[in-house]
Amino acid sequence: MALDMNDFSTNQVETEAVVSEKKMRIGIIGTGGISGSHIQAYLNQPDVELVAGCDLIPGKAEKKFASYNIEGAKFFTDYKEMIDTVEMDAVSVCTYNCTHAECAIYALEHGLNVLLEKPFTVTLDEAVEVMKAEKKSGKIVSVGFQPRFDANMQMIKKIVESGELGRVFYVQTGGGRRHGIPVGWSETFIEGDKAGLGALGDIGCYSIDLVMNALGNPKPLTVTGTATDYFGTTPEAYAAVGKPQCAEKFSVDDFASAYIRLEGGVVLDFRISWYMHLDTSGDTIIYGTKGSLRIPSTECWNGTFNKPMTIYHDVAGRPVETTIPLLPETKDLWNKKIRSFLDACITGGKAPVPTDQIIYNQAILDGINRSSKAGKEVEVVIPEI
């Protein structure tokens, strides 16, 4: 029986935003590069008021808000002082990876909902502490994986859930950049005491979420992984941006690979890179007992793709390849990310990208780091929360 392509056509229905009767009062913790996407998306909402900004560097938050013509906000260099003194409904945490947990926990303890930029945290232990605070507070934490709102990314999940692939037993995923250590506008990405994770936390978490979300977020059981810095510690890696001094600061991973056993007998084969002598580290492939799905790679991995997917399966005993047409690009991912978070805050509903799913993503990142340091396979143990 031939594949019915109507099963994989888009019939997405836009859900109507739950507009608050009063302005939602939002604060921004950390006003570096990524905060601009948060700020603009908040400004696009009719029921939001940006009331406070915080950054460790004096004057930085004021300058950031002024660039968006935001008036009347208060500014701080201490996020605790901001939370203690400004009435708010929620905060976006856009700080260094190493401070994600402490900022999120303090906000939750003071009755605020949290939109937390990816990666969730640096370690699994930190993620667990955030979830404990979330549960105790009754508020929500949504983690910043905007690719989940992309129609083509959602199609991957739809294909897997349809049963067309049968039982999934092996997944190959990853991505990378030929030359792409991100120091053009900030060097904090490469400093271990601030970022904690390198390519793993920057783009690796996107790649993992792509497949974990499609599979229904099975629990990771064991990880055998490596995380290396062969390129970031060389001045040559920064020739394009003219910052050879970055080689001395580099103290995170620029390449990582892992073999991960997941609950249900699924194996995840993963690799991610900021810098490699290759145009791509390969397509994402989901192997199933009835068929397999190929998701095309991109030259610069950013959590989406721009070519059609292909299902490889048998029809009447003969091998057949079925192309899944590329859906129109979802251009307003950030608006969807912010709006879905606001809607959950207003209704008291579940976070759109909930911690009880992303904890498995974090457990894998943590497992890769632990395995690399130990030089052997490690078990993943996630405590009850």
CSV table of C-alpha atoms in Angstrom, one decimal:
chain,number,residue,atom,x,y,z
A,1,MET,CA,0.0,0.0,0.0
A,2,ALA,CA,1.4,3.4,-1.0
A,3,LEU,CA,2.1,6.1,1.4
A,4,ASP,CA,-0.7,8.6,1.7
A,5,MET,CA,1.0,12.0,1.4
A,6,ASN,CA,-2.1,13.7,2.8
A,7,ASP,CA,-1.0,12.4,6.1
A,8,PHE,CA,2.0,14.6,6.0
A,9,SER,CA,0.6,17.8,4.5
A,10,THR,CA,0.4,20.8,6.7
A,11,ASN,CA,-3.0,21.5,8.3
A,12,GLN,CA,-1.7,23.6,11.1
A,13,VAL,CA,-4.3,25.7,12.9
A,14,GLU,CA,-3.1,28.9,14.6
A,15,THR,CA,-4.2,29.0,18.2
A,16,GLU,CA,-5.6,32.3,19.2
A,17,ALA,CA,-3.4,34.1,21.8
A,18,VAL,CA,-4.8,34.5,25.3
A,19,VAL,CA,-4.4,38.2,25.7
A,20,SER,CA,-4.2,39.4,29.3
A,21,GLU,CA,-6.6,42.0,30.6
A,22,LYS,CA,-3.8,43.8,32.2
A,23,LYS,CA,-0.3,44.4,30.9
A,24,MET,CA,2.1,41.5,31.7
A,25,ARG,CA,5.1,43.0,33.5
A,26,ILE,CA,8.4,41.5,32.2
A,27,GLY,CA,12.0,41.8,33.3
A,28,ILE,CA,15.1,40.8,31.3
A,29,ILE,CA,18.0,39.3,33.2
A,30,GLY,CA,21.2,39.6,31.0
A,31,THR,CA,21.2,42.0,28.1
A,32,GLY,CA,23.7,40.4,25.8
A,33,GLY,CA,23.1,39.4,22.2
A,34,ILE,CA,20.3,36.9,22.6
A,35,SER,CA,18.3,39.3,24.8
A,36,GLY,CA,17.5,41.4,21.7
A,37,SER,CA,15.3,38.6,20.3
A,38,HIS,CA,13.4,38.3,23.5
A,39,ILE,CA,12.9,42.1,23.8
A,40,GLN,CA,11.7,42.5,20.2
A,41,ALA,CA,9.3,39.5,20.5
A,42,TYR,CA,7.9,41.0,23.8
A,43,LEU,CA,7.4,44.3,22.1
A,44,ASN,CA,5.4,42.6,19.4
A,45,GLN,CA,2.8,41.5,22.0
A,46,PRO,CA,-0.1,43.8,22.8
A,47,ASP,CA,-0.3,42.9,26.5
A,48,VAL,CA,3.3,43.2,27.6
A,49,GLU,CA,5.3,46.0,29.4
A,50,LEU,CA,9.0,45.6,29.7
A,51,VAL,CA,9.6,47.1,33.2
A,52,ALA,CA,13.2,46.2,34.1
A,53,GLY,CA,16.5,45.1,32.8
A,54,CYS,CA,19.6,43.8,34.5
A,55,ASP,CA,23.2,43.2,33.4
A,56,LEU,CA,26.5,42.8,35.3
A,57,ILE,CA,28.1,45.5,33.2
A,58,PRO,CA,26.9,49.0,34.4
A,59,GLY,CA,25.0,50.9,31.7
A,60,LYS,CA,24.6,47.9,29.4
A,61,ALA,CA,20.9,47.2,30.2
A,62,GLU,CA,20.1,50.9,29.8
A,63,LYS,CA,21.8,51.0,26.4
A,64,LYS,CA,20.0,47.9,25.2
A,65,PHE,CA,16.6,49.1,26.2
A,66,ALA,CA,17.3,52.5,24.7
A,67,SER,CA,18.1,50.8,21.3
A,68,TYR,CA,14.5,49.6,21.3
A,69,ASN,CA,13.1,53.0,22.4
A,70,ILE,CA,11.8,51.5,25.7
A,71,GLU,CA,10.9,54.1,28.3
A,72,GLY,CA,10.1,54.0,31.9
A,73,ALA,CA,12.0,50.8,32.8
A,74,LYS,CA,14.3,50.4,35.8
A,75,PHE,CA,17.8,49.1,35.5
A,76,PHE,CA,20.1,47.0,37.7
A,77,THR,CA,23.4,45.3,37.9
A,78,ASP,CA,22.1,42.7,40.5
A,79,TYR,CA,19.3,40.5,39.4
A,80,LYS,CA,18.3,39.8,43.0
A,81,GLU,CA,17.8,43.5,43.6
A,82,MET,CA,15.7,43.8,40.4
A,83,ILE,CA,13.5,40.9,41.5
A,84,ASP,CA,13.2,42.2,45.1
A,85,THR,CA,12.2,45.7,44.1
A,86,VAL,CA,10.3,45.6,40.9
A,87,GLU,CA,6.8,44.2,40.6
A,88,MET,CA,6.8,41.7,37.7
A,89,ASP,CA,4.9,38.7,36.4
A,90,ALA,CA,7.8,36.9,34.6
A,91,VAL,CA,11.4,37.2,33.6
A,92,SER,CA,13.5,36.1,30.6
A,93,VAL,CA,16.9,34.7,31.8
A,94,CYS,CA,19.4,35.5,29.0
A,95,THR,CA,22.6,35.2,31.1
A,96,TYR,CA,25.8,33.1,30.9
A,97,ASN,CA,25.0,29.4,30.9
A,98,CYS,CA,26.7,29.1,34.3
A,99,THR,CA,24.2,31.4,36.0
A,100,HIS,CA,21.0,30.0,34.4
A,101,ALA,CA,20.2,27.9,37.4
A,102,GLU,CA,20.8,30.5,40.1
A,103,CYS,CA,18.8,33.2,38.3
A,104,ALA,CA,15.9,30.9,37.5
A,105,ILE,CA,15.7,29.5,41.1
A,106,TYR,CA,15.7,33.0,42.7
A,107,ALA,CA,13.0,34.2,40.3
A,108,LEU,CA,10.8,31.1,41.0
A,109,GLU,CA,11.3,31.5,44.8
A,110,HIS,CA,10.0,35.1,44.4
A,111,GLY,CA,6.8,34.0,42.6
A,112,LEU,CA,7.9,34.7,39.0
A,113,ASN,CA,7.4,32.6,35.9
A,114,VAL,CA,10.7,32.1,33.9
A,115,LEU,CA,11.5,31.9,30.2
A,116,LEU,CA,15.0,30.4,30.4
A,117,GLU,CA,17.3,30.5,27.4
A,118,LYS,CA,18.9,27.3,26.2
A,119,PRO,CA,20.8,25.3,27.3
A,120,PHE,CA,18.6,24.5,30.3
A,121,THR,CA,21.7,24.6,32.6
A,122,VAL,CA,25.3,23.4,32.6
A,123,THR,CA,24.9,20.3,34.8
A,124,LEU,CA,22.2,17.8,35.5
A,125,ASP,CA,22.3,18.6,39.2
A,126,GLU,CA,21.6,22.3,38.4
A,127,ALA,CA,18.6,21.3,36.2
A,128,VAL,CA,17.2,19.2,39.0
A,129,GLU,CA,17.5,22.1,41.5
A,130,VAL,CA,15.6,24.4,39.0
A,131,MET,CA,12.8,21.8,38.7
A,132,LYS,CA,12.5,21.4,42.4
A,133,ALA,CA,12.1,25.2,42.8
A,134,GLU,CA,9.6,25.2,39.9
A,135,LYS,CA,7.5,22.5,41.5
A,136,LYS,CA,7.6,24.2,44.9
A,137,SER,CA,6.7,27.6,43.5
A,138,GLY,CA,3.8,26.5,41.4
A,139,LYS,CA,5.1,28.7,38.6
A,140,ILE,CA,6.5,27.6,35.2
A,141,VAL,CA,9.8,27.4,33.5
A,142,SER,CA,9.8,27.2,29.7
A,143,VAL,CA,13.2,26.5,28.0
A,144,GLY,CA,14.2,28.4,24.9
A,145,PHE,CA,13.9,25.9,22.1
A,146,GLN,CA,12.2,28.0,19.4
A,147,PRO,CA,12.8,25.4,16.6
A,148,ARG,CA,10.0,23.4,18.2
A,149,PHE,CA,7.6,25.9,16.7
A,150,ASP,CA,8.9,25.4,13.1
A,151,ALA,CA,6.4,23.6,10.9
A,152,ASN,CA,9.1,21.4,9.3
A,153,MET,CA,10.5,20.4,12.7
A,154,GLN,CA,7.0,19.6,13.9
A,155,MET,CA,6.6,17.4,10.8
A,156,ILE,CA,9.4,15.2,12.0
A,157,LYS,CA,7.5,14.4,15.1
A,158,LYS,CA,4.3,13.8,13.1
A,159,ILE,CA,6.1,11.3,10.9
A,160,VAL,CA,7.5,9.3,13.8
A,161,GLU,CA,4.2,9.4,15.7
A,162,SER,CA,2.3,8.2,12.6
A,163,GLY,CA,3.9,4.8,12.8
A,164,GLU,CA,5.1,5.0,9.2
A,165,LEU,CA,8.7,4.2,10.3
A,166,GLY,CA,7.6,1.3,12.6
A,167,ARG,CA,9.6,0.9,15.7
A,168,VAL,CA,12.5,3.4,15.9
A,169,PHE,CA,15.7,1.7,17.0
A,170,TYR,CA,18.6,3.9,15.9
A,171,VAL,CA,19.1,7.6,15.4
A,172,GLN,CA,22.0,9.5,13.9
A,173,THR,CA,22.1,13.2,14.5
A,174,GLY,CA,24.3,16.2,14.9
A,175,GLY,CA,25.6,19.1,13.0
A,176,GLY,CA,28.2,21.8,12.9
A,177,ARG,CA,30.0,24.6,11.3
A,178,ARG,CA,33.0,24.5,9.1
A,179,HIS,CA,34.4,27.6,10.8
A,180,GLY,CA,32.1,28.9,13.5
A,181,ILE,CA,33.4,29.4,17.0
A,182,PRO,CA,31.1,32.3,18.1
A,183,VAL,CA,33.4,35.1,19.2
A,184,GLY,CA,32.4,37.7,16.7
A,185,TRP,CA,30.3,39.7,19.1
A,186,SER,CA,31.0,38.0,22.5
A,187,GLU,CA,33.9,36.0,23.8
A,188,THR,CA,31.9,34.6,26.8
A,189,PHE,CA,30.8,31.6,24.7
A,190,ILE,CA,34.4,30.2,24.9
A,191,GLU,CA,35.1,30.9,28.6
A,192,GLY,CA,34.5,27.8,30.9
A,193,ASP,CA,33.6,29.9,34.0
A,194,LYS,CA,30.8,31.6,32.1
A,195,ALA,CA,29.6,29.2,29.4
A,196,GLY,CA,30.4,25.9,31.0
A,197,LEU,CA,29.6,24.2,27.7
A,198,GLY,CA,30.8,25.0,24.3
A,199,ALA,CA,29.4,23.6,21.0
A,200,LEU,CA,27.4,21.2,23.2
A,201,GLY,CA,25.4,23.9,24.9
A,202,ASP,CA,25.3,26.3,22.0
A,203,ILE,CA,24.1,24.1,19.1
A,204,GLY,CA,24.3,20.5,20.4
A,205,CYS,CA,21.2,20.9,22.6
A,206,TYR,CA,19.2,21.9,19.5
A,207,SER,CA,20.3,18.8,17.6
A,208,ILE,CA,19.4,16.6,20.6
A,209,ASP,CA,16.0,18.2,21.0
A,210,LEU,CA,15.2,17.7,17.4
A,211,VAL,CA,15.2,13.9,17.7
A,212,MET,CA,14.3,13.6,21.4
A,213,ASN,CA,11.1,15.6,20.9
A,214,ALA,CA,10.2,13.5,17.9
A,215,LEU,CA,10.7,10.3,19.8
A,216,GLY,CA,8.6,11.4,22.7
A,217,ASN,CA,11.6,12.2,25.0
A,218,PRO,CA,12.7,8.7,26.0
A,219,LYS,CA,14.8,8.5,29.1
A,220,PRO,CA,18.6,8.3,28.5
A,221,LEU,CA,20.2,5.3,30.3
A,222,THR,CA,23.9,5.4,29.5
A,223,VAL,CA,26.3,7.7,27.6
A,224,THR,CA,29.7,7.1,26.1
A,225,GLY,CA,31.0,10.4,24.9
A,226,THR,CA,34.0,12.7,24.2
A,227,ALA,CA,34.3,16.4,24.3
A,228,THR,CA,37.5,18.0,22.8
A,229,ASP,CA,39.1,21.4,22.1
A,230,TYR,CA,41.5,20.7,19.2
A,231,PHE,CA,40.6,23.8,17.3
A,232,GLY,CA,39.5,26.4,19.8
A,233,THR,CA,42.9,26.5,21.4
A,234,THR,CA,44.7,27.5,18.2
A,235,PRO,CA,45.0,31.1,17.0
A,236,GLU,CA,44.3,30.0,13.4
A,237,ALA,CA,40.6,29.2,14.4
A,238,TYR,CA,40.0,33.0,14.8
A,239,ALA,CA,41.6,34.3,11.6
A,240,ALA,CA,38.3,35.3,10.1
A,241,VAL,CA,37.4,37.5,13.0
A,242,GLY,CA,40.9,38.8,13.8
A,243,LYS,CA,41.0,37.6,17.4
A,244,PRO,CA,43.9,35.2,17.7
A,245,GLN,CA,44.0,36.0,21.5
A,246,CYS,CA,40.8,34.0,21.9
A,247,ALA,CA,42.9,30.8,21.7
A,248,GLU,CA,44.3,31.6,25.2
A,249,LYS,CA,40.8,32.1,26.6
A,250,PHE,CA,39.2,29.0,25.1
A,251,SER,CA,38.2,26.6,27.9
A,252,VAL,CA,35.1,24.7,26.6
A,253,ASP,CA,34.4,22.0,24.0
A,254,ASP,CA,34.5,22.7,20.2
A,255,PHE,CA,33.6,19.2,19.2
A,256,ALA,CA,31.7,16.4,21.0
A,257,SER,CA,30.4,13.0,20.0
A,258,ALA,CA,28.5,10.4,21.9
A,259,TYR,CA,26.7,7.0,21.8
A,260,ILE,CA,23.6,7.2,24.0
A,261,ARG,CA,21.3,4.3,24.9
A,262,LEU,CA,17.7,5.4,25.4
A,263,GLU,CA,14.8,3.7,27.1
A,264,GLY,CA,12.9,1.5,24.7
A,265,GLY,CA,15.9,0.1,23.0
A,266,VAL,CA,16.7,3.2,20.9
A,267,VAL,CA,20.4,4.1,20.3
A,268,LEU,CA,21.3,7.8,19.6
A,269,ASP,CA,24.5,8.4,17.7
A,270,PHE,CA,25.5,12.1,18.1
A,271,ARG,CA,28.1,14.5,17.1
A,272,ILE,CA,28.4,18.3,17.1
A,273,SER,CA,31.1,20.8,16.1
A,274,TRP,CA,31.9,24.5,16.1
A,275,TYR,CA,34.8,24.0,13.8
A,276,MET,CA,35.7,21.1,11.4
A,277,HIS,CA,37.5,20.5,8.1
A,278,LEU,CA,34.2,19.4,6.6
A,279,ASP,CA,31.1,21.0,5.1
A,280,THR,CA,28.7,18.9,7.2
A,281,SER,CA,28.9,16.1,9.8
A,282,GLY,CA,26.1,14.3,8.1
A,283,ASP,CA,22.3,14.2,7.8
A,284,THR,CA,20.0,13.3,10.7
A,285,ILE,CA,18.6,9.8,10.1
A,286,ILE,CA,15.9,8.0,12.0
A,287,TYR,CA,16.0,4.2,11.5
A,288,GLY,CA,12.7,2.3,11.9
A,289,THR,CA,11.6,-1.3,11.4
A,290,LYS,CA,9.2,-0.3,8.6
A,291,GLY,CA,11.1,2.7,7.1
A,292,SER,CA,13.8,5.3,7.8
A,293,LEU,CA,13.7,9.1,7.6
A,294,ARG,CA,16.5,11.3,6.3
A,295,ILE,CA,16.5,14.9,7.5
A,296,PRO,CA,19.0,17.0,5.5
A,297,SER,CA,21.9,18.7,7.2
A,298,THR,CA,22.8,22.3,6.9
A,299,GLU,CA,26.2,24.1,6.6
A,300,CYS,CA,25.6,26.1,9.7
A,301,TRP,CA,23.5,24.2,12.2
A,302,ASN,CA,20.8,26.5,13.8
A,303,GLY,CA,18.1,24.0,14.7
A,304,THR,CA,16.2,23.9,11.4
A,305,PHE,CA,16.7,22.7,7.8
A,306,ASN,CA,15.9,24.0,4.3
A,307,LYS,CA,15.6,20.9,2.0
A,308,PRO,CA,12.9,18.2,1.7
A,309,MET,CA,13.0,15.1,3.9
A,310,THR,CA,12.9,11.6,2.5
A,311,ILE,CA,11.3,8.4,3.8
A,312,TYR,CA,12.9,5.2,2.7
A,313,HIS,CA,10.5,2.2,2.8
A,314,ASP,CA,9.1,-0.7,0.9
A,315,VAL,CA,5.9,-0.7,-1.2
A,316,ALA,CA,4.7,-4.1,-2.4
A,317,GLY,CA,8.1,-5.6,-1.6
A,318,ARG,CA,10.0,-3.0,-3.5
A,319,PRO,CA,12.3,-0.2,-2.1
A,320,VAL,CA,10.7,3.2,-2.6
A,321,GLU,CA,11.8,6.7,-1.7
A,322,THR,CA,9.1,9.2,-0.8
A,323,THR,CA,9.9,12.9,-0.6
A,324,ILE,CA,8.2,14.9,2.1
A,325,PRO,CA,7.7,18.4,0.6
A,326,LEU,CA,9.4,21.2,2.5
A,327,LEU,CA,6.7,23.4,4.2
A,328,PRO,CA,6.9,27.2,4.0
A,329,GLU,CA,9.4,28.6,6.4
A,330,THR,CA,7.9,29.6,9.8
A,331,LYS,CA,9.1,33.2,10.0
A,332,ASP,CA,7.9,34.2,13.4
A,333,LEU,CA,9.4,31.5,15.6
A,334,TRP,CA,10.4,34.0,18.3
A,335,ASN,CA,6.9,35.5,18.5
A,336,LYS,CA,5.5,32.0,18.9
A,337,LYS,CA,8.0,31.2,21.5
A,338,ILE,CA,7.2,34.3,23.5
A,339,ARG,CA,3.5,34.2,23.0
A,340,SER,CA,3.2,30.6,24.0
A,341,PHE,CA,5.1,31.4,27.2
A,342,LEU,CA,2.8,34.3,28.0
A,343,ASP,CA,-0.3,32.3,27.3
A,344,ALA,CA,0.9,29.6,29.8
A,345,CYS,CA,1.6,32.3,32.4
A,346,ILE,CA,-1.9,33.9,31.9
A,347,THR,CA,-3.8,30.6,32.0
A,348,GLY,CA,-1.7,28.7,34.5
A,349,GLY,CA,-1.2,26.0,31.9
A,350,LYS,CA,1.8,23.8,31.2
A,351,ALA,CA,5.0,25.4,29.9
A,352,PRO,CA,5.3,25.2,26.1
A,353,VAL,CA,8.8,23.7,26.3
A,354,PRO,CA,8.6,22.1,29.8
A,355,THR,CA,11.5,21.2,32.0
A,356,ASP,CA,10.2,17.6,32.5
A,357,GLN,CA,11.1,17.1,28.8
A,358,ILE,CA,14.3,19.1,28.6
A,359,ILE,CA,15.7,17.4,31.7
A,360,TYR,CA,16.5,14.5,29.4
A,361,ASN,CA,18.4,16.8,27.0
A,362,GLN,CA,20.4,18.1,29.9
A,363,ALA,CA,21.1,14.6,31.2
A,364,ILE,CA,22.6,13.7,27.9
A,365,LEU,CA,24.8,16.9,27.8
A,366,ASP,CA,25.9,16.2,31.4
A,367,GLY,CA,26.5,12.5,30.5
A,368,ILE,CA,28.8,13.4,27.6
A,369,ASN,CA,30.9,15.7,29.8
A,370,ARG,CA,31.1,13.1,32.6
A,371,SER,CA,32.0,10.3,30.2
A,372,SER,CA,34.6,12.4,28.4
A,373,LYS,CA,36.3,13.2,31.7
A,374,ALA,CA,36.1,9.6,33.0
A,375,GLY,CA,37.1,8.0,29.7
A,376,LYS,CA,34.4,5.4,29.9
A,377,GLU,CA,30.6,4.8,29.7
A,378,VAL,CA,28.6,6.4,32.4
A,379,GLU,CA,25.1,5.7,33.7
A,380,VAL,CA,22.5,8.4,33.7
A,381,VAL,CA,20.5,8.7,36.9
A,382,ILE,CA,17.8,11.3,37.1
A,383,PRO,CA,16.3,11.6,40.6
A,384,GLU,CA,12.6,11.9,41.3
A,385,ILE,CA,11.5,15.5,41.6
